[in-house]
Amino acid sequence: MSTLPVKREKSNKRKYFMEKLSGKVFLFCALLSVISLLLIIGFVFFKGSKPFIGEGYSIVDFLFGNDWVPSENQFGIFPMIVASIYATIGALIIGVPVGLFTAIFLAEIAPKSIAKIISPAVQLLAGIPSVLYGVFGLAVIVPFLQNQLGLIKGQSLIAVILVLAIMMLPTVVTVAETAIRAVPKSYREGSLALGASQIGTIFKVVVPSAKSGIMTAVVLGMGRAIGETMAVILVAGNSLIIPTSLTDSIRPLTTNIALEMGYAFGTHQEMLFATGIVLFSFILLLNFVLARISSKGGN
Amino acid sequence: MYTTILEPKMVKDEKSTVTETPETKTKIHVENLNLFYGEKQALFDVSIDIKEKEVTALIGPSGCGKSTFLRTLNRMNDLIEGVKISGKIIIDDENIYESNDVIKLRTKVGMVFQKPNLFPMSIYDNVAYGPRMQGIKNKAILNEIVENSLRGAAIWDEVQDRLKSSALGLSGGQQQRVCIARAIAMKPDVILMDEPTSALDPISTLKIEELIAAMKKDYTIVIVTHNMQQAARVSDKTAFFLNGEIIEFDETSKIFSMPSDQRTEDYVTGRFG
Ligand SMILES: Nc1ncnc2c1ncn2[C@@H]1O[C@H](COP(=O)(O)OP(=O)(O)O)[C@@H](O)[C@H]1O
Ligand SMILES: [Mg+2]
């Protein structure tokens, strides 16, 4: 009888040790992502703020300057900010309605058998590497625009918008579909029992009830559009002008960084980091909006 | 009008016919109704005549098909994939499964559900929802409908100051009465209620029962209830369901005092397994 308690103590010791160890492992993993985040932010901000702190460049000239000529130490990114905003808004104007209608169709209208084919297809769209979207845009959309609109150069704002609209679809569709499916069945029944049609029910009860989820879908889609780099490089055309028409060739913020970082050094390189700060600020703003939406949705 | 019993003398004047001889008219005639969920049969040869401006209670153990039957009356089962229905349901001379106008049917046959299911919008918008869907836009008319419906559901006094605030802020019992108001707003002939008080406290339950008694003069009411006392209190006729069949259908007083079927007796006396 006397050996039993000892044994038990031993195995308990091991348990406590494992318990402590696994606690540490979990903590380490959790910290890893926070540390990475802080390192990236710190690095980008450190490098990107140098020209304005140590070298006497003006932030206003940087944000609102029209000329980006690194060889002459001119670093104005205003055209790129405008290009990024236009491209994102344009992509939203096309991508959100298409994505929302797809989500409604999948969640509310399509028979199960059809939804079972379309849903995975849409999700697969999310898994396609972005460079392939760019290649598709370059090989199909750009020549199409060139021929249809008689452009000299098909790489343009509208090409970027189309590619980004397709790219944001999976995000918008999946998130909106989930939100729509989460609307209680009793709302639909209540509406239909009041003699509302199915379409009436969808637009008057289901979609308004899923509002916060749908807004989340829009904001996430927006994040996807504003941060996209690879696909955009291939179809944007890369002109440093403020776009005044859909057919103008553009250079958004992401493209600027990706195209020049490889060979830039000194102030030029730091200005590219500063471009990154601007981009990051947009993303941060979106996350803030997202947090607001989801906290409202919780109420 | 579909009638089973000889029409009384004042056939021409519908209103006085109804007030003088309230039990003559059959509002809903159901004949040999069978319903399948896929392969599984849930209703077996159900036949019943539901009279105008009476309260008909459906009782029976859970899973016996009461809700299923109730939902055939406004075709809510159409929403479920794989449902097959045979037989006849005639409401006001029209076989509702032959007509394709489900919307018209559902404006005539309103429904109140087990759990209050008000939409996440204001009280006003909830009650005005149905009329708006019918295309009524005139503000004055909508105001009037909303007020009358809320009065009809005995909830006007409690909500008249907060019509524009969210309906979901009301108590469960208040919400259920607004649900009734929402159904009334469609000016239906028939109101179906599926265990409308099962989620409510005793006081709210009592209020709804009083309301049902008051509504009887204007509407044909079919109510599913788990609660035997409730059936006894509010209904004129009671149908006892068991395993998808109607075992017995008669005056409520008869069902509860001297049922003719042994199974009915076992159930209403609580001796049922
Ligand atoms: N949507 C459905 N799909 C398949 N079977 C169902 C469905 N709804 C109800 N049933 C079945 O039909 C039978 C009757 O159910 P129901 O009408 O809800 O009973 P009650 O309302 O009397 O409790 C039950 O056996 C139930 O499992
Ligand atoms: Mg039920």
CSV table of N, CA and C in Angstrom, one decimal, chain A residues 29-45 280 283-284 287:
chain,number,residue,atom,x,y,z
A,29,CYS,N,4.2,31.2,-28.3
A,29,CYS,CA,3.6,31.3,-29.7
A,29,CYS,C,2.7,32.5,-29.8
A,30,ALA,N,2.0,32.8,-28.7
A,30,ALA,CA,1.1,34.0,-28.8
A,30,ALA,C,1.9,35.2,-28.9
A,31,LEU,N,3.1,35.3,-28.2
A,31,LEU,CA,3.9,36.5,-28.2
A,31,LEU,C,4.6,36.6,-29.6
A,32,LEU,N,4.8,35.5,-30.2
A,32,LEU,CA,5.5,35.5,-31.5
A,32,LEU,C,4.9,36.5,-32.5
A,33,SER,N,3.5,36.4,-32.6
A,33,SER,CA,2.9,37.2,-33.6
A,33,SER,C,2.9,38.7,-33.1
A,34,VAL,N,2.7,38.9,-31.8
A,34,VAL,CA,2.8,40.3,-31.3
A,34,VAL,C,4.1,40.9,-31.6
A,35,ILE,N,5.2,40.0,-31.3
A,35,ILE,CA,6.5,40.5,-31.5
A,35,ILE,C,6.8,40.9,-33.0
A,36,SER,N,6.3,40.0,-33.8
A,36,SER,CA,6.5,40.2,-35.3
A,36,SER,C,5.9,41.5,-35.7
A,37,LEU,N,4.6,41.7,-35.2
A,37,LEU,CA,3.9,42.9,-35.5
A,37,LEU,C,4.7,44.1,-35.1
A,38,LEU,N,5.1,44.1,-33.8
A,38,LEU,CA,5.9,45.3,-33.3
A,38,LEU,C,7.2,45.5,-34.0
A,39,LEU,N,7.9,44.4,-34.4
A,39,LEU,CA,9.1,44.6,-35.1
A,39,LEU,C,8.9,45.2,-36.5
A,40,ILE,N,7.9,44.7,-37.2
A,40,ILE,CA,7.6,45.2,-38.5
A,40,ILE,C,7.2,46.7,-38.4
A,41,ILE,N,6.3,47.0,-37.5
A,41,ILE,CA,5.8,48.4,-37.4
A,41,ILE,C,7.0,49.3,-37.0
A,42,GLY,N,7.8,48.8,-36.0
A,42,GLY,CA,8.9,49.6,-35.5
A,42,GLY,C,9.9,49.9,-36.6
A,43,PHE,N,10.2,48.8,-37.3
A,43,PHE,CA,11.2,48.9,-38.4
A,43,PHE,C,10.7,49.9,-39.5
A,44,VAL,N,9.5,49.7,-39.9
A,44,VAL,CA,9.0,50.6,-41.0
A,44,VAL,C,8.9,52.0,-40.5
A,45,PHE,N,8.4,52.2,-39.3
A,45,PHE,CA,8.3,53.6,-38.8
A,45,PHE,C,9.6,54.2,-38.6
A,280,PHE,N,0.1,51.6,-44.4
A,280,PHE,CA,-0.2,50.9,-43.1
A,280,PHE,C,-1.3,51.7,-42.4
A,283,ILE,N,-4.7,50.8,-43.6
A,283,ILE,CA,-5.1,49.5,-43.1
A,283,ILE,C,-5.5,49.6,-41.7
A,284,LEU,N,-4.8,50.4,-40.9
A,284,LEU,CA,-5.1,50.6,-39.5
A,284,LEU,C,-6.5,51.2,-39.3
A,287,ASN,N,-9.1,48.7,-39.9
A,287,ASN,CA,-9.2,47.8,-38.8
A,287,ASN,C,-10.0,48.5,-37.7
